Short mmCIF file of N, CA and C in Angstrom, two decimals:
data_model
loop_
_atom_site.label_atom_id
_atom_site.label_comp_id
_atom_site.label_asym_id
_atom_site.label_seq_id
_atom_site.Cartn_x
_atom_site.Cartn_y
_atom_site.Cartn_z
N MET S 29 -11.65 9.72 -11.30
CA MET S 29 -10.83 8.95 -10.38
C MET S 29 -11.56 7.67 -10.00
N ASN S 30 -10.82 6.59 -9.97
CA ASN S 30 -11.35 5.30 -9.53
C ASN S 30 -10.61 4.84 -8.28
N GLU S 31 -11.21 3.90 -7.58
CA GLU S 31 -10.53 3.24 -6.46
C GLU S 31 -9.94 1.94 -6.98
N TYR S 32 -8.67 1.71 -6.69
CA TYR S 32 -7.96 0.51 -7.12
C TYR S 32 -7.57 -0.30 -5.90
N ASP S 33 -7.98 -1.56 -5.90
CA ASP S 33 -7.74 -2.48 -4.79
C ASP S 33 -6.70 -3.50 -5.25
N PHE S 34 -5.52 -3.46 -4.66
CA PHE S 34 -4.42 -4.31 -5.08
C PHE S 34 -3.49 -4.54 -3.89
N THR S 35 -2.61 -5.51 -4.06
CA THR S 35 -1.63 -5.85 -3.01
C THR S 35 -0.24 -5.85 -3.61
N VAL S 36 0.70 -5.29 -2.88
CA VAL S 36 2.11 -5.38 -3.25
C VAL S 36 2.86 -6.03 -2.09
N LYS S 37 3.77 -6.94 -2.45
CA LYS S 37 4.53 -7.70 -1.45
C LYS S 37 6.01 -7.41 -1.64
N PHE S 38 6.70 -7.21 -0.52
CA PHE S 38 8.11 -6.83 -0.56
C PHE S 38 8.95 -7.71 0.36
N ASN S 39 10.21 -7.92 -0.06
CA ASN S 39 11.24 -8.48 0.81
C ASN S 39 12.01 -7.28 1.34
N LEU S 40 12.10 -7.18 2.66
CA LEU S 40 12.76 -6.03 3.28
C LEU S 40 14.26 -6.23 3.43
N LYS S 41 14.75 -7.43 3.19
CA LYS S 41 16.17 -7.80 3.25
C LYS S 41 16.78 -7.78 4.64
N LYS S 42 16.00 -7.43 5.64
CA LYS S 42 16.49 -7.52 7.01
C LYS S 42 15.29 -7.66 7.92
N SER S 43 15.51 -8.28 9.03
CA SER S 43 14.44 -8.49 9.99
C SER S 43 14.07 -7.17 10.67
N LEU S 44 12.79 -6.99 10.87
CA LEU S 44 12.32 -5.77 11.54
C LEU S 44 12.54 -5.87 13.05
N ALA S 45 13.16 -4.86 13.60
CA ALA S 45 13.36 -4.84 15.05
C ALA S 45 12.05 -4.47 15.74
N ASN S 46 11.34 -3.51 15.17
CA ASN S 46 10.10 -3.05 15.79
C ASN S 46 9.03 -2.88 14.71
N THR S 47 8.13 -3.83 14.64
CA THR S 47 7.08 -3.84 13.62
C THR S 47 6.19 -2.61 13.73
N ASP S 48 5.81 -2.21 14.93
CA ASP S 48 4.92 -1.06 15.10
C ASP S 48 5.55 0.22 14.55
N ASP S 49 6.83 0.44 14.83
CA ASP S 49 7.51 1.63 14.30
C ASP S 49 7.54 1.61 12.77
N PHE S 50 7.79 0.43 12.22
CA PHE S 50 7.84 0.27 10.77
C PHE S 50 6.49 0.61 10.14
N ILE S 51 5.43 0.10 10.72
CA ILE S 51 4.08 0.37 10.20
C ILE S 51 3.76 1.86 10.30
N GLU S 52 4.15 2.49 11.40
CA GLU S 52 3.93 3.94 11.55
C GLU S 52 4.68 4.72 10.47
N LYS S 53 5.91 4.31 10.16
CA LYS S 53 6.68 4.98 9.12
C LYS S 53 6.01 4.82 7.76
N LEU S 54 5.47 3.63 7.48
CA LEU S 54 4.76 3.42 6.22
C LEU S 54 3.53 4.32 6.13
N TYR S 55 2.75 4.37 7.20
CA TYR S 55 1.57 5.25 7.22
C TYR S 55 1.98 6.70 7.00
N ALA S 56 3.01 7.15 7.69
CA ALA S 56 3.47 8.53 7.55
C ALA S 56 4.06 8.79 6.16
N GLY S 57 4.56 7.73 5.52
CA GLY S 57 5.19 7.85 4.20
C GLY S 57 4.22 7.75 3.04
N GLY S 58 2.93 7.80 3.30
CA GLY S 58 1.96 7.79 2.21
C GLY S 58 1.17 6.51 2.06
N CYS S 59 1.40 5.54 2.93
CA CYS S 59 0.71 4.25 2.83
C CYS S 59 -0.47 4.15 3.80
N ASP S 60 -1.09 5.29 4.10
CA ASP S 60 -2.21 5.30 5.04
C ASP S 60 -3.50 4.76 4.42
N ASP S 61 -3.45 4.41 3.14
CA ASP S 61 -4.60 3.80 2.47
C ASP S 61 -4.40 2.29 2.28
N ALA S 62 -3.55 1.71 3.11
CA ALA S 62 -3.22 0.28 2.99
C ALA S 62 -3.41 -0.45 4.31
N LEU S 63 -3.80 -1.71 4.19
CA LEU S 63 -3.72 -2.63 5.32
C LEU S 63 -2.36 -3.29 5.21
N ILE S 64 -1.61 -3.29 6.28
CA ILE S 64 -0.23 -3.77 6.25
C ILE S 64 -0.13 -5.06 7.02
N GLY S 65 0.43 -6.07 6.37
CA GLY S 65 0.62 -7.36 7.00
C GLY S 65 2.08 -7.72 7.07
N VAL S 66 2.54 -8.04 8.27
CA VAL S 66 3.93 -8.46 8.47
C VAL S 66 3.87 -9.83 9.13
N GLY S 67 4.14 -10.88 8.35
CA GLY S 67 4.16 -12.23 8.92
C GLY S 67 5.58 -12.54 9.33
N ASN S 68 6.35 -12.97 8.36
CA ASN S 68 7.78 -13.15 8.54
C ASN S 68 8.37 -11.74 8.62
N LYS S 69 9.24 -11.50 9.56
CA LYS S 69 9.71 -10.13 9.80
C LYS S 69 10.57 -9.56 8.68
N GLU S 70 10.87 -10.34 7.66
CA GLU S 70 11.60 -9.81 6.51
C GLU S 70 10.69 -9.50 5.34
N TYR S 71 9.41 -9.81 5.47
CA TYR S 71 8.46 -9.64 4.38
C TYR S 71 7.28 -8.80 4.83
N VAL S 72 6.75 -8.01 3.90
CA VAL S 72 5.57 -7.21 4.19
C VAL S 72 4.65 -7.24 2.98
N ALA S 73 3.36 -7.30 3.25
CA ALA S 73 2.34 -7.21 2.20
C ALA S 73 1.45 -6.03 2.54
N LEU S 74 1.18 -5.22 1.54
CA LEU S 74 0.32 -4.05 1.73
C LEU S 74 -0.85 -4.15 0.77
N ASN S 75 -2.05 -4.20 1.31
CA ASN S 75 -3.27 -4.22 0.50
C ASN S 75 -3.82 -2.80 0.45
N PHE S 76 -3.67 -2.18 -0.71
CA PHE S 76 -4.09 -0.80 -0.91
C PHE S 76 -5.49 -0.71 -1.50
N ILE S 77 -6.20 0.32 -1.12
CA ILE S 77 -7.37 0.80 -1.85
C ILE S 77 -7.03 2.26 -2.10
N ARG S 78 -6.55 2.53 -3.33
CA ARG S 78 -5.98 3.84 -3.63
C ARG S 78 -6.75 4.50 -4.77
N GLU S 79 -7.06 5.77 -4.59
CA GLU S 79 -7.70 6.55 -5.64
C GLU S 79 -6.65 7.05 -6.61
N ALA S 80 -6.94 6.89 -7.91
CA ALA S 80 -6.03 7.36 -8.94
C ALA S 80 -6.77 7.39 -10.27
N SER S 81 -6.12 7.93 -11.28
CA SER S 81 -6.74 7.98 -12.60
C SER S 81 -6.51 6.71 -13.40
N SER S 82 -5.57 5.86 -12.95
CA SER S 82 -5.31 4.58 -13.63
C SER S 82 -4.71 3.61 -12.63
N ALA S 83 -4.78 2.33 -12.97
CA ALA S 83 -4.16 1.32 -12.11
C ALA S 83 -2.65 1.54 -12.05
N TYR S 84 -2.06 1.88 -13.19
CA TYR S 84 -0.62 2.12 -13.18
C TYR S 84 -0.25 3.23 -12.20
N GLU S 85 -1.00 4.32 -12.24
CA GLU S 85 -0.72 5.44 -11.32
C GLU S 85 -0.87 4.99 -9.86
N ALA S 86 -1.92 4.25 -9.57
CA ALA S 86 -2.16 3.79 -8.19
C ALA S 86 -1.06 2.84 -7.72
N ILE S 87 -0.74 1.85 -8.54
CA ILE S 87 0.22 0.82 -8.13
C ILE S 87 1.64 1.38 -8.10
N SER S 88 2.01 2.14 -9.12
CA SER S 88 3.37 2.68 -9.14
C SER S 88 3.59 3.67 -7.99
N SER S 89 2.58 4.46 -7.66
CA SER S 89 2.75 5.39 -6.54
C SER S 89 2.85 4.64 -5.21
N ALA S 90 2.12 3.54 -5.08
CA ALA S 90 2.20 2.73 -3.86
C ALA S 90 3.60 2.12 -3.72
N ILE S 91 4.11 1.58 -4.81
CA ILE S 91 5.46 1.00 -4.78
C ILE S 91 6.48 2.08 -4.44
N SER S 92 6.34 3.25 -5.04
CA SER S 92 7.26 4.36 -4.75
C SER S 92 7.18 4.79 -3.29
N ASP S 93 5.96 4.82 -2.74
CA ASP S 93 5.81 5.20 -1.33
C ASP S 93 6.54 4.22 -0.41
N VAL S 94 6.40 2.93 -0.69
CA VAL S 94 7.09 1.92 0.12
C VAL S 94 8.60 2.05 -0.03
N LYS S 95 9.07 2.21 -1.28
CA LYS S 95 10.51 2.30 -1.53
C LYS S 95 11.11 3.57 -0.92
N ARG S 96 10.32 4.62 -0.80
CA ARG S 96 10.80 5.84 -0.17
C ARG S 96 11.05 5.61 1.33
N VAL S 97 10.18 4.82 1.96
CA VAL S 97 10.32 4.51 3.39
C VAL S 97 11.41 3.47 3.60
N VAL S 98 11.46 2.47 2.71
CA VAL S 98 12.44 1.38 2.83
C VAL S 98 13.14 1.24 1.48
N PRO S 99 14.17 2.05 1.22
CA PRO S 99 14.84 2.03 -0.09
C PRO S 99 15.39 0.66 -0.49
N SER S 100 15.74 -0.17 0.47
CA SER S 100 16.31 -1.49 0.15
C SER S 100 15.24 -2.55 -0.13
N ALA S 101 13.97 -2.21 0.03
CA ALA S 101 12.90 -3.20 -0.18
C ALA S 101 12.87 -3.64 -1.64
N THR S 102 12.65 -4.93 -1.84
CA THR S 102 12.56 -5.50 -3.17
C THR S 102 11.15 -6.00 -3.40
N LEU S 103 10.54 -5.56 -4.50
CA LEU S 103 9.20 -6.02 -4.84
C LEU S 103 9.23 -7.51 -5.15
N ILE S 104 8.36 -8.26 -4.51
CA ILE S 104 8.23 -9.69 -4.77
C ILE S 104 7.11 -9.94 -5.77
N GLU S 105 5.97 -9.30 -5.54
CA GLU S 105 4.81 -9.55 -6.40
C GLU S 105 3.81 -8.41 -6.28
N ALA S 106 3.16 -8.13 -7.39
CA ALA S 106 2.00 -7.24 -7.41
C ALA S 106 0.79 -8.12 -7.70
N ALA S 107 -0.24 -7.99 -6.90
CA ALA S 107 -1.41 -8.87 -7.02
C ALA S 107 -2.69 -8.04 -7.04
N PRO S 108 -3.75 -8.54 -7.65
CA PRO S 108 -3.90 -9.87 -8.21
C PRO S 108 -3.25 -9.98 -9.59
N ASP S 109 -2.59 -11.09 -9.80
CA ASP S 109 -2.03 -11.45 -11.10
C ASP S 109 -2.03 -12.96 -11.23
N PHE S 110 -1.13 -13.64 -10.53
CA PHE S 110 -1.04 -15.10 -10.62
C PHE S 110 -2.21 -15.72 -9.86
N VAL S 111 -3.02 -16.51 -10.57
CA VAL S 111 -4.20 -17.10 -9.93
C VAL S 111 -4.40 -18.54 -10.39
N GLY S 112 -4.92 -19.34 -9.47
CA GLY S 112 -5.46 -20.65 -9.83
C GLY S 112 -6.94 -20.45 -10.15
N LEU S 113 -7.60 -21.51 -10.53
CA LEU S 113 -9.02 -21.40 -10.87
C LEU S 113 -9.87 -20.98 -9.68
N THR S 114 -9.53 -21.49 -8.49
CA THR S 114 -10.29 -21.12 -7.30
C THR S 114 -10.11 -19.64 -6.99
N ASP S 115 -8.88 -19.13 -7.13
CA ASP S 115 -8.62 -17.70 -6.91
C ASP S 115 -9.42 -16.86 -7.90
N ALA S 116 -9.37 -17.25 -9.18
CA ALA S 116 -10.10 -16.50 -10.21
C ALA S 116 -11.59 -16.51 -9.93
N ALA S 117 -12.11 -17.67 -9.53
CA ALA S 117 -13.54 -17.78 -9.22
C ALA S 117 -13.91 -16.83 -8.08
N LYS S 118 -13.09 -16.79 -7.05
CA LYS S 118 -13.38 -15.92 -5.90
C LYS S 118 -13.38 -14.45 -6.31
N ILE S 119 -12.39 -14.05 -7.10
CA ILE S 119 -12.29 -12.66 -7.56
C ILE S 119 -13.50 -12.28 -8.40
N LEU S 120 -13.97 -13.22 -9.23
CA LEU S 120 -15.08 -12.94 -10.14
C LEU S 120 -16.45 -13.19 -9.54
N GLY S 121 -16.49 -13.78 -8.36
CA GLY S 121 -17.77 -14.09 -7.75
C GLY S 121 -18.43 -15.34 -8.33
N TYR S 122 -17.61 -16.21 -8.91
CA TYR S 122 -18.10 -17.47 -9.47
C TYR S 122 -17.82 -18.59 -8.47
N THR S 123 -18.41 -19.74 -8.71
CA THR S 123 -18.05 -20.91 -7.93
C THR S 123 -16.81 -21.53 -8.57
N PRO S 124 -16.00 -22.23 -7.79
CA PRO S 124 -14.85 -22.93 -8.38
C PRO S 124 -15.29 -23.92 -9.46
N GLN S 125 -16.43 -24.56 -9.26
CA GLN S 125 -16.94 -25.51 -10.25
C GLN S 125 -17.25 -24.81 -11.57
N HIS S 126 -17.80 -23.60 -11.50
CA HIS S 126 -18.10 -22.85 -12.73
C HIS S 126 -16.81 -22.55 -13.50
N MET S 127 -15.75 -22.14 -12.80
CA MET S 127 -14.48 -21.86 -13.47
C MET S 127 -13.91 -23.13 -14.09
N THR S 128 -13.99 -24.23 -13.36
CA THR S 128 -13.51 -25.50 -13.90
C THR S 128 -14.29 -25.88 -15.15
N ASN S 129 -15.60 -25.70 -15.11
CA ASN S 129 -16.43 -26.01 -16.27
C ASN S 129 -16.06 -25.14 -17.47
N LEU S 130 -15.77 -23.87 -17.23
CA LEU S 130 -15.36 -23.00 -18.33
C LEU S 130 -14.09 -23.51 -19.00
N THR S 131 -13.15 -24.01 -18.20
CA THR S 131 -11.90 -24.52 -18.79
C THR S 131 -12.16 -25.82 -19.55
N LEU S 132 -13.00 -26.68 -19.01
CA LEU S 132 -13.27 -27.96 -19.66
C LEU S 132 -14.08 -27.79 -20.94
N GLU S 133 -15.06 -26.90 -20.91
CA GLU S 133 -15.92 -26.68 -22.08
C GLU S 133 -15.19 -25.93 -23.19
N ASN S 134 -14.14 -25.22 -22.86
CA ASN S 134 -13.43 -24.38 -23.83
C ASN S 134 -11.94 -24.70 -23.82
N ASP S 135 -11.62 -25.98 -23.69
CA ASP S 135 -10.24 -26.42 -23.48
C ASP S 135 -9.25 -25.80 -24.46
N SER S 136 -9.56 -25.81 -25.74
CA SER S 136 -8.60 -25.32 -26.73
C SER S 136 -8.57 -23.79 -26.81
N LYS S 137 -9.57 -23.14 -26.24
CA LYS S 137 -9.65 -21.68 -26.33
C LYS S 137 -9.30 -20.97 -25.03
N PHE S 138 -9.42 -21.66 -23.91
CA PHE S 138 -9.15 -21.03 -22.62
C PHE S 138 -7.67 -20.65 -22.57
N PRO S 139 -7.33 -19.53 -21.92
CA PRO S 139 -5.92 -19.11 -21.87
C PRO S 139 -4.99 -20.22 -21.36
N ILE S 140 -3.80 -20.21 -21.88
CA ILE S 140 -2.79 -21.19 -21.49
C ILE S 140 -2.20 -20.76 -20.14
N PRO S 141 -2.10 -21.69 -19.20
CA PRO S 141 -1.52 -21.32 -17.90
C PRO S 141 -0.03 -20.99 -18.02
N VAL S 142 0.45 -20.15 -17.10
CA VAL S 142 1.88 -19.86 -17.05
C VAL S 142 2.63 -20.97 -16.33
N TYR S 143 1.90 -21.75 -15.55
CA TYR S 143 2.45 -22.94 -14.90
C TYR S 143 1.38 -24.01 -14.95
N GLU S 144 1.77 -25.19 -15.43
CA GLU S 144 0.83 -26.29 -15.50
C GLU S 144 1.35 -27.43 -14.64
N GLY S 145 0.58 -27.79 -13.65
CA GLY S 145 0.96 -28.85 -12.74
C GLY S 145 -0.26 -29.30 -11.98
N ALA S 146 -0.06 -29.82 -10.79
CA ALA S 146 -1.18 -30.26 -9.97
C ALA S 146 -2.18 -29.11 -9.77
N HIS S 147 -1.66 -27.91 -9.61
CA HIS S 147 -2.50 -26.71 -9.51
C HIS S 147 -1.95 -25.70 -10.51
N SER S 148 -2.61 -25.58 -11.65
CA SER S 148 -2.15 -24.67 -12.69
C SER S 148 -2.35 -23.22 -12.27
N ILE S 149 -1.52 -22.35 -12.84
CA ILE S 149 -1.54 -20.92 -12.52
C ILE S 149 -1.66 -20.13 -13.83
N TRP S 150 -2.52 -19.13 -13.81
CA TRP S 150 -2.73 -18.25 -14.95
C TRP S 150 -2.46 -16.81 -14.55
N HIS S 151 -2.29 -15.95 -15.56
CA HIS S 151 -2.36 -14.52 -15.33
C HIS S 151 -3.84 -14.15 -15.32
N LEU S 152 -4.29 -13.49 -14.27
CA LEU S 152 -5.69 -13.09 -14.15
C LEU S 152 -6.12 -12.26 -15.35
N ALA S 153 -5.28 -11.36 -15.81
CA ALA S 153 -5.64 -10.49 -16.94
C ALA S 153 -6.03 -11.31 -18.17
N GLU S 154 -5.30 -12.39 -18.43
CA GLU S 154 -5.59 -13.21 -19.61
C GLU S 154 -6.94 -13.91 -19.47
N ILE S 155 -7.28 -14.33 -18.27
CA ILE S 155 -8.60 -14.94 -18.04
C ILE S 155 -9.69 -13.90 -18.22
N LEU S 156 -9.49 -12.71 -17.67
CA LEU S 156 -10.50 -11.65 -17.77
C LEU S 156 -10.74 -11.25 -19.22
N ILE S 157 -9.67 -11.09 -19.98
CA ILE S 157 -9.81 -10.73 -21.39
C ILE S 157 -10.54 -11.83 -22.14
N TRP S 158 -10.18 -13.09 -21.88
CA TRP S 158 -10.85 -14.21 -22.54
C TRP S 158 -12.33 -14.24 -22.20
N LEU S 159 -12.66 -14.06 -20.94
CA LEU S 159 -14.07 -14.06 -20.53
C LEU S 159 -14.84 -12.95 -21.23
N ARG S 160 -14.23 -11.79 -21.32
CA ARG S 160 -14.90 -10.65 -21.97
C ARG S 160 -15.10 -10.91 -23.46
N GLU S 161 -14.07 -11.44 -24.12
CA GLU S 161 -14.12 -11.60 -25.57
C GLU S 161 -14.86 -12.85 -26.03
N ASN S 162 -14.78 -13.94 -25.27
CA ASN S 162 -15.32 -15.21 -25.73
C ASN S 162 -16.58 -15.67 -25.02
N GLN S 163 -16.82 -15.17 -23.86
CA GLN S 163 -17.96 -15.63 -23.09
C GLN S 163 -18.97 -14.50 -22.83
N THR S 164 -18.70 -13.34 -23.39
CA THR S 164 -19.53 -12.15 -23.20
C THR S 164 -19.88 -11.90 -21.72
N HIS S 165 -18.90 -12.15 -20.86
CA HIS S 165 -19.08 -11.85 -19.44
C HIS S 165 -18.79 -10.37 -19.23
N SER S 166 -19.49 -9.77 -18.31
CA SER S 166 -19.24 -8.38 -17.95
C SER S 166 -18.04 -8.35 -16.99
N ILE S 167 -16.96 -7.77 -17.45
CA ILE S 167 -15.74 -7.69 -16.64
C ILE S 167 -15.50 -6.23 -16.29
N ASP S 168 -15.31 -5.97 -15.02
CA ASP S 168 -15.08 -4.61 -14.53
C ASP S 168 -13.79 -4.06 -15.13
N ASP S 169 -13.88 -2.88 -15.75
CA ASP S 169 -12.71 -2.26 -16.38
C ASP S 169 -11.60 -1.99 -15.37
N THR S 170 -11.96 -1.60 -14.17
CA THR S 170 -10.96 -1.30 -13.14
C THR S 170 -10.20 -2.57 -12.75
N LEU S 171 -10.91 -3.67 -12.58
CA LEU S 171 -10.26 -4.95 -12.26
C LEU S 171 -9.32 -5.36 -13.38
N LEU S 172 -9.76 -5.23 -14.62
CA LEU S 172 -8.91 -5.59 -15.75
C LEU S 172 -7.67 -4.70 -15.80
N ASP S 173 -7.84 -3.41 -15.55
CA ASP S 173 -6.71 -2.48 -15.54
C ASP S 173 -5.69 -2.88 -14.47
N ILE S 174 -6.18 -3.23 -13.28
CA ILE S 174 -5.30 -3.67 -12.20
C ILE S 174 -4.57 -4.95 -12.60
N ALA S 175 -5.31 -5.93 -13.11
CA ALA S 175 -4.72 -7.23 -13.47
C ALA S 175 -3.67 -7.08 -14.57
N GLN S 176 -3.95 -6.25 -15.58
CA GLN S 176 -2.98 -6.05 -16.66
C GLN S 176 -1.74 -5.33 -16.16
N THR S 177 -1.93 -4.32 -15.34
CA THR S 177 -0.79 -3.59 -14.79
C THR S 177 0.07 -4.50 -13.92
N ASN S 178 -0.56 -5.29 -13.06
CA ASN S 178 0.20 -6.20 -12.20
C ASN S 178 0.93 -7.26 -13.01
N MET S 179 0.28 -7.78 -14.05
CA MET S 179 0.94 -8.76 -14.91
C MET S 179 2.20 -8.14 -15.52
N ASN S 180 2.08 -6.93 -16.04
CA ASN S 180 3.24 -6.27 -16.65
C ASN S 180 4.35 -6.02 -15.63
N ILE S 181 3.98 -5.60 -14.44
CA ILE S 181 4.98 -5.37 -13.39
C ILE S 181 5.69 -6.67 -13.03
N ASN S 182 4.93 -7.75 -12.86
CA ASN S 182 5.53 -9.03 -12.49
C ASN S 182 6.40 -9.60 -13.60
N ILE S 183 5.98 -9.43 -14.85
CA ILE S 183 6.81 -9.88 -15.97
C ILE S 183 8.10 -9.06 -16.01
N ALA S 184 8.00 -7.75 -15.84
CA ALA S 184 9.19 -6.89 -15.84
C ALA S 184 10.13 -7.25 -14.69
N ARG S 185 9.55 -7.57 -13.54
CA ARG S 185 10.36 -7.97 -12.38
C ARG S 185 11.14 -9.24 -12.71
N GLY S 186 10.49 -10.19 -13.34
CA GLY S 186 11.17 -11.42 -13.74
C GLY S 186 12.22 -11.18 -14.81
N TRP S 187 11.91 -10.30 -15.75
CA TRP S 187 12.83 -9.99 -16.84
C TRP S 187 14.13 -9.40 -16.31
N GLN S 188 14.06 -8.62 -15.24
CA GLN S 188 15.26 -8.00 -14.68
C GLN S 188 16.24 -9.03 -14.13
N LYS S 189 15.78 -10.24 -13.89
CA LYS S 189 16.66 -11.28 -13.36
C LYS S 189 17.51 -11.92 -14.46
N ILE S 190 17.15 -11.67 -15.72
CA ILE S 190 17.90 -12.24 -16.84
C ILE S 190 19.12 -11.35 -17.09
N PRO S 191 20.31 -11.95 -17.17
CA PRO S 191 21.50 -11.14 -17.43
C PRO S 191 21.35 -10.33 -18.72
N PRO S 192 21.71 -9.05 -18.71
CA PRO S 192 21.52 -8.20 -19.88
C PRO S 192 22.14 -8.76 -21.16
N ASP S 193 23.28 -9.44 -21.05
CA ASP S 193 23.94 -9.96 -22.24
C ASP S 193 23.21 -11.14 -22.88
N THR S 194 22.23 -11.71 -22.20
CA THR S 194 21.47 -12.82 -22.79
C THR S 194 20.00 -12.47 -23.04
N GLN S 195 19.58 -11.25 -22.72
CA GLN S 195 18.17 -10.90 -22.86
C GLN S 195 17.67 -11.02 -24.30
N GLU S 196 18.44 -10.56 -25.27
CA GLU S 196 17.99 -10.62 -26.66
C GLU S 196 17.83 -12.06 -27.14
N SER S 197 18.78 -12.93 -26.81
CA SER S 197 18.67 -14.33 -27.24
C SER S 197 17.53 -15.03 -26.53
N ILE S 198 17.29 -14.70 -25.28
CA ILE S 198 16.17 -15.28 -24.54
C ILE S 198 14.85 -14.79 -25.14
N LYS S 199 14.78 -13.50 -25.46
CA LYS S 199 13.56 -12.93 -26.04
C LYS S 199 13.23 -13.63 -27.36
N ALA S 200 14.23 -13.96 -28.15
CA ALA S 200 14.01 -14.63 -29.44
C ALA S 200 13.40 -16.02 -29.25
N LEU S 201 13.68 -16.67 -28.11
CA LEU S 201 13.12 -17.99 -27.85
C LEU S 201 11.65 -17.94 -27.45
N ALA S 202 11.20 -16.80 -26.97
CA ALA S 202 9.86 -16.69 -26.41
C ALA S 202 8.81 -16.26 -27.42
N VAL S 203 9.04 -16.50 -28.69
CA VAL S 203 8.04 -16.14 -29.71
C VAL S 203 7.30 -17.35 -30.20
#
């Protein structure tokens, strides 16, 4: 068994009348291994440190626990997944400058961002795999398992937004 440290964020679809009662219900519903953050009363983020045999088991059970307490909750994001260079550096214990240097020194080989703009965004799993394979960096297997699982969950979440009658034609474009 490993400990998996991850965050899941949900839209609750309605404003919470009593935040304390809601948090108590989450704890009673199996989320007693999470720090719960409620900023906007329609959104909740839960940072879990959960023991399980795999990241998938840890993350899927956490999502199920939340959905059991709040069946109407919609998953927004599983993290860590989407990261900028500064986020990746922090997760890996590097300086932001070191991450920037890695991208500049390996421009044609560094993973392609999922969003390129003023602040580009990558899937953390792709950066971790690249670092392990191309830079011989020691990457924690548990972190990689979490990042890959979260990437798959977030991709699947996005895929569900595509109308079923156009999924095959859209999939053909993405090769």
